[in-house]
mmCIF file of C-alpha atoms and ligand atoms in Angstrom:
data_model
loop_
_atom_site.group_PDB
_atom_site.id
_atom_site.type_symbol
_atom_site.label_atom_id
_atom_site.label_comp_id
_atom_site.label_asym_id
_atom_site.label_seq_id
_atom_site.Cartn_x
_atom_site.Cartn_y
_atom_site.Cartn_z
ATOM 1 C CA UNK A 136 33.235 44.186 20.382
ATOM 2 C CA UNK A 137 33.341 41.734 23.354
ATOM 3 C CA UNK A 138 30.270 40.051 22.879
ATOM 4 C CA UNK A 139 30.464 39.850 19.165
ATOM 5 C CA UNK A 140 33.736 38.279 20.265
ATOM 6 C CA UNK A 141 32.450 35.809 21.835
ATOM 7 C CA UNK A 142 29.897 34.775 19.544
ATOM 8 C CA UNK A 143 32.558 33.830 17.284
ATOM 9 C CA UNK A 144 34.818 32.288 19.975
ATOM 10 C CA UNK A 145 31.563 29.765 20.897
ATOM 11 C CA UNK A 146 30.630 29.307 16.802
ATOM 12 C CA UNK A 147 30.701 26.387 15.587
ATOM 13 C CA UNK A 148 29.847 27.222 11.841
ATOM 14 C CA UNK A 149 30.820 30.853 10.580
ATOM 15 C CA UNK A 150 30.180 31.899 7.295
ATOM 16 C CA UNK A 151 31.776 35.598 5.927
ATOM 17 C CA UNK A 152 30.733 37.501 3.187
ATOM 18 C CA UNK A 153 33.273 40.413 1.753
ATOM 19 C CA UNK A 154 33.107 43.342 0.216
ATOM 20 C CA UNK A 155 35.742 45.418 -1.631
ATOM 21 C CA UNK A 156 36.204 47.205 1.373
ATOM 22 C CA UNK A 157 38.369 44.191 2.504
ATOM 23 C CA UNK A 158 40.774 45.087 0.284
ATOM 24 C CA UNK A 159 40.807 48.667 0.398
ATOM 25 C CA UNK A 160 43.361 49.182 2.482
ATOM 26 C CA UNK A 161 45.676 46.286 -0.081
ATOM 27 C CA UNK A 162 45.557 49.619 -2.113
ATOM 28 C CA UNK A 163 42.521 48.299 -4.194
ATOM 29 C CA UNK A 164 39.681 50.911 -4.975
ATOM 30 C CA UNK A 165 36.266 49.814 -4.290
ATOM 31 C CA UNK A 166 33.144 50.474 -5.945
ATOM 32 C CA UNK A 167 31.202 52.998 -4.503
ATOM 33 C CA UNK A 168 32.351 56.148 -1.866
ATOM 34 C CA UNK A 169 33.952 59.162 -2.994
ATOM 35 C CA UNK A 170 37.025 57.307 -4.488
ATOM 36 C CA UNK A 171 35.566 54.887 -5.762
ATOM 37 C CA UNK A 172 35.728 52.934 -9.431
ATOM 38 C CA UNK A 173 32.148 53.629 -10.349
ATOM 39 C CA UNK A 174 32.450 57.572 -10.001
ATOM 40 C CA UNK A 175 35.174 57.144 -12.432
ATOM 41 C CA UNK A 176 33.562 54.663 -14.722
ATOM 42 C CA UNK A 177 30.206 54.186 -15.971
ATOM 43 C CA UNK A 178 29.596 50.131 -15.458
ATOM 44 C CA UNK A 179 27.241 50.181 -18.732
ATOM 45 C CA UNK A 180 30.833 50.867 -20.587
ATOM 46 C CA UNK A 181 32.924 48.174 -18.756
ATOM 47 C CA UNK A 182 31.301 45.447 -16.955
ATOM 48 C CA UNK A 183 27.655 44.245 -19.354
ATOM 49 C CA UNK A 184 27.823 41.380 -21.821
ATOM 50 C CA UNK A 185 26.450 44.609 -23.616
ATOM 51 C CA UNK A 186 29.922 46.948 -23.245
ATOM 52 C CA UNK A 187 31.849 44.014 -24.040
ATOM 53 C CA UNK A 188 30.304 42.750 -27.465
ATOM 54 C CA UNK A 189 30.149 46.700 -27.825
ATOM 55 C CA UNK A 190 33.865 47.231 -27.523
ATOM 56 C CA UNK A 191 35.576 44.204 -26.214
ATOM 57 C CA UNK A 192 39.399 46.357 -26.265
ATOM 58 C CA UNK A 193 38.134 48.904 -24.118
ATOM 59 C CA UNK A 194 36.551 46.509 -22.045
ATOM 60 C CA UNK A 195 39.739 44.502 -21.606
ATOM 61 C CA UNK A 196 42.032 47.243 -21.104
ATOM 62 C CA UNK A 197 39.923 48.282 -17.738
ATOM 63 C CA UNK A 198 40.539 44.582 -16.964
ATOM 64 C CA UNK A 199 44.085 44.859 -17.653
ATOM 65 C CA UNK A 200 44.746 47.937 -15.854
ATOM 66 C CA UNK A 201 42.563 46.361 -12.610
ATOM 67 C CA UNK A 202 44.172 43.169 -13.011
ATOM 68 C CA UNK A 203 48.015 45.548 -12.449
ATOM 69 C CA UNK A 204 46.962 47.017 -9.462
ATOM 70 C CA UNK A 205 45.562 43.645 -7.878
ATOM 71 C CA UNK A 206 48.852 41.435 -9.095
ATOM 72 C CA UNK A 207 50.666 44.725 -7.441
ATOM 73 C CA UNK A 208 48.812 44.463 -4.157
ATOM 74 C CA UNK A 209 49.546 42.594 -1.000
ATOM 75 C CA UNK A 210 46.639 40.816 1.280
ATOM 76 C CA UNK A 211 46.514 42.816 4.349
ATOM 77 C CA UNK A 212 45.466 41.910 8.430
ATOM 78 C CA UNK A 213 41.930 41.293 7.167
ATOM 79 C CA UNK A 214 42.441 39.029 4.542
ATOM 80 C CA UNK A 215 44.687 37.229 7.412
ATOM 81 C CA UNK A 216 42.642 37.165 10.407
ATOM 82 C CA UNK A 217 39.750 35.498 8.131
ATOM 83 C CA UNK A 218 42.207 32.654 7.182
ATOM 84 C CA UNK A 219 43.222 32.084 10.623
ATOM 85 C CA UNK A 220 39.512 32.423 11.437
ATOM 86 C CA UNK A 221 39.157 29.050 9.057
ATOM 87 C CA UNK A 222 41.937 26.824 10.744
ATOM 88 C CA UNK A 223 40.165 27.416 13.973
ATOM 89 C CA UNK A 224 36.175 26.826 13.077
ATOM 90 C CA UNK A 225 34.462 23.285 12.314
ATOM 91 C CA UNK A 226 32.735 24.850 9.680
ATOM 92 C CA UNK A 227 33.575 27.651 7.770
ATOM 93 C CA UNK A 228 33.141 29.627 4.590
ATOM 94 C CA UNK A 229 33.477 32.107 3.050
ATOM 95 C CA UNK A 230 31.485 34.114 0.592
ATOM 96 C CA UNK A 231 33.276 36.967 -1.471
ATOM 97 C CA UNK A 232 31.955 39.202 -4.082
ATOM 98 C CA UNK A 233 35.634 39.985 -4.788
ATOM 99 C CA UNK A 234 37.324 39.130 -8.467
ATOM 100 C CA UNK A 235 41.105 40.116 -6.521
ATOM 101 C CA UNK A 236 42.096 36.373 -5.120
ATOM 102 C CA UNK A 237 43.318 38.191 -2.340
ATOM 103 C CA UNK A 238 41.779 35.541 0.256
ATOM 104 C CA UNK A 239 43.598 33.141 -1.110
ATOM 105 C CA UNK A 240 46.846 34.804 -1.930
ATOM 106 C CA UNK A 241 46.568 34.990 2.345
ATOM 107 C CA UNK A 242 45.889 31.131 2.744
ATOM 108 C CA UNK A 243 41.896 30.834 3.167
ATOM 109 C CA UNK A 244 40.471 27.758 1.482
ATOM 110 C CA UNK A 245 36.993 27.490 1.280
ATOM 111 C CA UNK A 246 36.068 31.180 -0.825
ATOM 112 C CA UNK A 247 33.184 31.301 -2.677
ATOM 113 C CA UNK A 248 33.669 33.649 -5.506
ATOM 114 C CA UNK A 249 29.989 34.515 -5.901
ATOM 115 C CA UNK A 250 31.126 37.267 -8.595
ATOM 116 C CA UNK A 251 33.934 35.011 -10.587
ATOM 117 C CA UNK A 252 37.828 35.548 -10.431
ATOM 118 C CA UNK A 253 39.947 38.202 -11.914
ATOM 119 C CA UNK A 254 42.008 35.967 -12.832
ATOM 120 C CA UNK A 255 39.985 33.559 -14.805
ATOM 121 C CA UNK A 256 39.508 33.872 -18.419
ATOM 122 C CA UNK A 257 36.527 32.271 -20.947
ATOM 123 C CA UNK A 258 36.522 31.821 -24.398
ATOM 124 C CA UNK A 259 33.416 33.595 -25.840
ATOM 125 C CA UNK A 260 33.333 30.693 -28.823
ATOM 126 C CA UNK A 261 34.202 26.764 -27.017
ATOM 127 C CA UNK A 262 33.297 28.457 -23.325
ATOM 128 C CA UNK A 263 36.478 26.911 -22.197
ATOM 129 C CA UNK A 264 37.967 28.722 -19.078
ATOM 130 C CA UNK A 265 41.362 28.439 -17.638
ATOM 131 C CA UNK A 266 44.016 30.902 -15.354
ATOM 132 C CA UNK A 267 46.117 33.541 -16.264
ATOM 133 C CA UNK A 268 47.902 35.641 -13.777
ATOM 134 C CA UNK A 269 49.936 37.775 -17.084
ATOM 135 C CA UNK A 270 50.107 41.449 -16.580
ATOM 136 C CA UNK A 271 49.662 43.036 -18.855
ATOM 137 C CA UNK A 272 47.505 40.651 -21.112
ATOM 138 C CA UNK A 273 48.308 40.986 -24.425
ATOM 139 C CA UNK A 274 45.290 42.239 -26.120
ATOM 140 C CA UNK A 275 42.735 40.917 -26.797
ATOM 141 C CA UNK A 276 43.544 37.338 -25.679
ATOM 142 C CA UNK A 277 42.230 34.484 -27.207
ATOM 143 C CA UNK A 278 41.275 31.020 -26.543
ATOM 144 C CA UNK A 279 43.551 27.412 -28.349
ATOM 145 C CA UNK A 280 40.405 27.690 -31.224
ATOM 146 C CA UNK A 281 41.181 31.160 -31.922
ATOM 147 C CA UNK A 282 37.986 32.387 -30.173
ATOM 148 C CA UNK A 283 38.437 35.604 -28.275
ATOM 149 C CA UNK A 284 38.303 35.090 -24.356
ATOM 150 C CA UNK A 285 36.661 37.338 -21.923
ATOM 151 C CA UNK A 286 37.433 38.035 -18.574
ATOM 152 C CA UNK A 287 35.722 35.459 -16.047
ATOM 153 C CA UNK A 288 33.810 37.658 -13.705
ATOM 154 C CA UNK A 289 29.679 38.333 -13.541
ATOM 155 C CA UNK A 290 29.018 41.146 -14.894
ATOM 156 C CA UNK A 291 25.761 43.518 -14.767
ATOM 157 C CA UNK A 292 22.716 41.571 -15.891
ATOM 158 C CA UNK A 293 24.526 37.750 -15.569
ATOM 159 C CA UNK A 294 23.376 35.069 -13.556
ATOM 160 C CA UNK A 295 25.992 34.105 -10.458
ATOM 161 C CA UNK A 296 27.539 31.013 -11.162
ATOM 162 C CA UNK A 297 24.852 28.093 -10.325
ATOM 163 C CA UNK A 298 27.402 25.439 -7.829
ATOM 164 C CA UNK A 299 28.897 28.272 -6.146
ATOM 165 C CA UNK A 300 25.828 30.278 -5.431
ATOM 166 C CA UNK A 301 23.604 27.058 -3.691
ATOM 167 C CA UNK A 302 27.407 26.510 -1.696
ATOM 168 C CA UNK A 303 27.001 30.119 -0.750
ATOM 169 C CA UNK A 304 23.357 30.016 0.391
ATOM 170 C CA UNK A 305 23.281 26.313 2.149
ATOM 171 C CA UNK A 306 26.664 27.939 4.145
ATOM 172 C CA UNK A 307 24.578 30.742 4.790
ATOM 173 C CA UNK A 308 21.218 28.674 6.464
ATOM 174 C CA UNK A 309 23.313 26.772 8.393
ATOM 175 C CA UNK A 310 25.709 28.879 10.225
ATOM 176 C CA UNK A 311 25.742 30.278 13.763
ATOM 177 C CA UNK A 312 27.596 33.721 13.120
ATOM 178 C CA UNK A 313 27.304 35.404 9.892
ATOM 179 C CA UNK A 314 29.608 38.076 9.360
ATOM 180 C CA UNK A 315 29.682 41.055 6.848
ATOM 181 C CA UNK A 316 32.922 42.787 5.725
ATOM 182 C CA UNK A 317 33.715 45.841 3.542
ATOM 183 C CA UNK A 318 30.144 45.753 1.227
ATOM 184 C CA UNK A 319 27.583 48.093 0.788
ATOM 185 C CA UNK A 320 25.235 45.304 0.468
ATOM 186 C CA UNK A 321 23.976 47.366 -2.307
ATOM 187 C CA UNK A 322 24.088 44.645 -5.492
ATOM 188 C CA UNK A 323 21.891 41.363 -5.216
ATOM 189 C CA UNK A 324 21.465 38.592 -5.038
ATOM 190 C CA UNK A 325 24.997 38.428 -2.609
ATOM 191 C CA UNK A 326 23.741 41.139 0.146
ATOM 192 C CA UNK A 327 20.453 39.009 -0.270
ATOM 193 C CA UNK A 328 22.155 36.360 1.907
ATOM 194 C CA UNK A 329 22.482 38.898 4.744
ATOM 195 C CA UNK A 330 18.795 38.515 5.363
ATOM 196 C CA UNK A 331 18.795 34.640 4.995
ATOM 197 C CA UNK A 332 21.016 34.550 7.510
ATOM 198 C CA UNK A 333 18.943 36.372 9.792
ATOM 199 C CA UNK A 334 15.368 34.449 8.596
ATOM 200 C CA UNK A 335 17.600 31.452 9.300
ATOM 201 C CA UNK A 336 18.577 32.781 13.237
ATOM 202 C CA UNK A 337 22.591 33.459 12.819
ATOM 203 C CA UNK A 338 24.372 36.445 14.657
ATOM 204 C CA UNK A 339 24.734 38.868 12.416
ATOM 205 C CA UNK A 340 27.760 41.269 12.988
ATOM 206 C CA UNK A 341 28.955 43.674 10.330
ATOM 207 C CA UNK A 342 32.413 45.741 9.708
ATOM 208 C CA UNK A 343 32.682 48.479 7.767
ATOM 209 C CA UNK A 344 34.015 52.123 8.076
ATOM 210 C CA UNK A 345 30.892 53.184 7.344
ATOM 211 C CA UNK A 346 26.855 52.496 8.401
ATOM 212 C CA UNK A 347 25.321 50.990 5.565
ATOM 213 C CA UNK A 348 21.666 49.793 4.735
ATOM 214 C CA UNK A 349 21.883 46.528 6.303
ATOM 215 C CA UNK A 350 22.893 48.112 9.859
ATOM 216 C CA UNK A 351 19.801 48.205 11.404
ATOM 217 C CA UNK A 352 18.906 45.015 10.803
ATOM 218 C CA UNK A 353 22.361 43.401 12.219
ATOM 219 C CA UNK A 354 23.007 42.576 15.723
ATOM 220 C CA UNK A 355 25.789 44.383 16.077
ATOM 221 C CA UNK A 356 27.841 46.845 13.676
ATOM 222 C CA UNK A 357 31.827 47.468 14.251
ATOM 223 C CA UNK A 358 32.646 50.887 12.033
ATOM 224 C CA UNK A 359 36.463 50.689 11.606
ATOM 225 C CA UNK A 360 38.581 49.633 8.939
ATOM 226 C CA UNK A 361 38.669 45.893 8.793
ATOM 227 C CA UNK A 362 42.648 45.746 8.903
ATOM 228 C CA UNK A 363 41.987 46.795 12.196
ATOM 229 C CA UNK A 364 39.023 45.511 13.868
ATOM 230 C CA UNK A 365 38.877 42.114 12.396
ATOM 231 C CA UNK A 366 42.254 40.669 14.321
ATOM 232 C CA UNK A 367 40.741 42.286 17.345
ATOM 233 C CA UNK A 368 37.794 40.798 16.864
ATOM 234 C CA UNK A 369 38.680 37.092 16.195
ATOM 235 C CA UNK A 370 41.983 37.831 18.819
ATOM 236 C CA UNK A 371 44.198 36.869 16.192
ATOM 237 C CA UNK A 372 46.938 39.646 17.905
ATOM 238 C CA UNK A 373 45.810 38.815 21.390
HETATM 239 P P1 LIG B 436 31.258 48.783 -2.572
HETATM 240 O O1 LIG B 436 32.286 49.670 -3.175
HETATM 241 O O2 LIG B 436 29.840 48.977 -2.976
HETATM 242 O O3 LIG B 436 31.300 48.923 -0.985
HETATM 243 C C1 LIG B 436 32.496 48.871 -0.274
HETATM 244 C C2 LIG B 436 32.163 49.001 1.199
HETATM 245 O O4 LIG B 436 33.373 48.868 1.925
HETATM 246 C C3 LIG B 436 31.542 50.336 1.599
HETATM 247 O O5 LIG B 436 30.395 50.090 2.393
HETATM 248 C C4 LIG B 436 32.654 51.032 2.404
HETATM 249 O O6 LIG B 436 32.125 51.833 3.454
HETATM 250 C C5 LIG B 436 33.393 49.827 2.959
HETATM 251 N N1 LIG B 436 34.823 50.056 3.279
HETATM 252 C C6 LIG B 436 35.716 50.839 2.617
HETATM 253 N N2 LIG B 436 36.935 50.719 3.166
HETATM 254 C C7 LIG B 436 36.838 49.843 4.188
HETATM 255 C C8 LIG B 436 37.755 49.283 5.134
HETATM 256 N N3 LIG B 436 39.049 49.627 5.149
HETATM 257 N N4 LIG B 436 37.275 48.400 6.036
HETATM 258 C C9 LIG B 436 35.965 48.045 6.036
HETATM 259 N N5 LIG B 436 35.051 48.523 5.181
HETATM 260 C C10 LIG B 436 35.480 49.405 4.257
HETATM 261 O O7 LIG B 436 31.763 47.277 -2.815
HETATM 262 P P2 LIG B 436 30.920 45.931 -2.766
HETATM 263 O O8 LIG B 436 29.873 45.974 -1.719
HETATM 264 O O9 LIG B 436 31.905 44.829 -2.744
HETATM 265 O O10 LIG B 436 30.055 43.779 -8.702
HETATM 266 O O11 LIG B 436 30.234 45.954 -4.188
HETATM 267 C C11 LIG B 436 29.463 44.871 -4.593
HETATM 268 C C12 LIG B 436 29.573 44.670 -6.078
HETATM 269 O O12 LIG B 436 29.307 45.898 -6.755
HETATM 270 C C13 LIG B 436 30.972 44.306 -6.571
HETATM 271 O O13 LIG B 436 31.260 42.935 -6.443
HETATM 272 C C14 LIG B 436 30.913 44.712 -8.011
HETATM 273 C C15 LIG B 436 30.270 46.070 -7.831
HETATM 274 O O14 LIG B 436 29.607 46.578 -8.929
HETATM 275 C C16 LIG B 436 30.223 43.541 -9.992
HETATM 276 O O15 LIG B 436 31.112 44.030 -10.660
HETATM 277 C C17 LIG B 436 29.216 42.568 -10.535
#
């Protein structure tokens, strides 16, 4: 913990990438693990273009239900210590395969939402996309033309969106300390930028309650929840 301390205190560039398990303890299930949403649900019913041309109300009322707990939820010491994290570093940014808008919600700026926003909603007809924070939606909504929207995250099988994704990976080359938060690094191409950070010579250092795949190729791995260890680690309650 020290060390990886200091590597942050002497960074001048820090990019983060997070997980769900950043917002686990917000009360917000994550993917994978014992409780998590994908033992519950099959993802071919609920998040492929597929499911959704399939059966577009079930579809949306998985949205809607997610979208309750999330509006529900608060940001927690995590979600904090990162946005203090930003105020303090030159350059900073960070990467999230979250759809919650928790990072804002706590005040962090630069987030790269690598897997679209929860929040965001795009008409399947005129591809317009706007915000809407209603909960519950009413069912199904639809776009000014009349078209039906869908909800504005990447779902199996889509590409990430283009500007975001080259932000994500040039903030990834060119960082000193890379860190990892609350993923399983299991779903590409976001835990791909774990190992460009490494080809590119960053300190990796990872957070998780668990050891995951990417651990032994990290330089240093903090098991804990992150509400804990992150404020520790950036001495954001020092
Ligand atoms: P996962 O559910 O795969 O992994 C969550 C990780 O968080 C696990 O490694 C847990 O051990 C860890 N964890 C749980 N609680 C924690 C805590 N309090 N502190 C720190 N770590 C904790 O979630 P992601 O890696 O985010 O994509 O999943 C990646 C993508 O897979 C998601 O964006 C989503 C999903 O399918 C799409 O829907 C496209």
């Amino acid at each position: 913990m020290n060390e990886a301390r200091d590597w942050i205190k002497n960074a001048s560039s820090i990019t983060v990438l997070t997980g769900a398990g950043i917002s686990a303890e917000s009360g917000i299930p994550t993917f994978r693990g014992a409780a998590g949403l994908w033992k519950q649900f099959r993802p071919q019913d609920l998040a492929t273009p597929h499911a959704f041309a399939r059966d577009p109300i079930l579809v949306w009322e998985w949205y809607d239900w997610r979208r309750g707990l999330i509006k529900a939820a608060q940001p927690n010491a995590a979600h904090l210590a990162l946005a203090e994290l930003e105020r303090r570093v030159r350059r900073f940014a960070l990467v999230t395969q979250n759809v919650d808008g928790l990072h804002q919600r706590e005040g962090s700026r630069n987030v790269l939402e690598v897997h679209g926003s929860i929040w965001k909603l795009r008409c399947t007809a005129c591809g317009r996309s706007w915000e809407d924070q209603t909960v519950p939606l009413s069912l199904p909504p639809c776009c000014e033309c009349g078209g039906m929207a869908r909800p504005g995250v990447v779902w199996f099988g889509e590409s990430l969106p283009t500007e975001i994704w080259s932000s994500a990976e040039r903030a990834t080359l060119h960082c000193d300390v890379f860190l990892v938060i609350g993923t399983s690094a299991a779903v590409y191409p976001a835990a791909g930028l774990i190992p460009l950070a490494k080809s590119s010579g960053a300190r990796i250092i990872e957070v998780n309650t668990e050891t995951t795949e990417i651990s032994s190729n990290v330089d240093c791995t903090l098991i804990g929840p992150a509400g804990e260890l992150l404020p520790q680690l950036i001495g954001s309650n020092a």
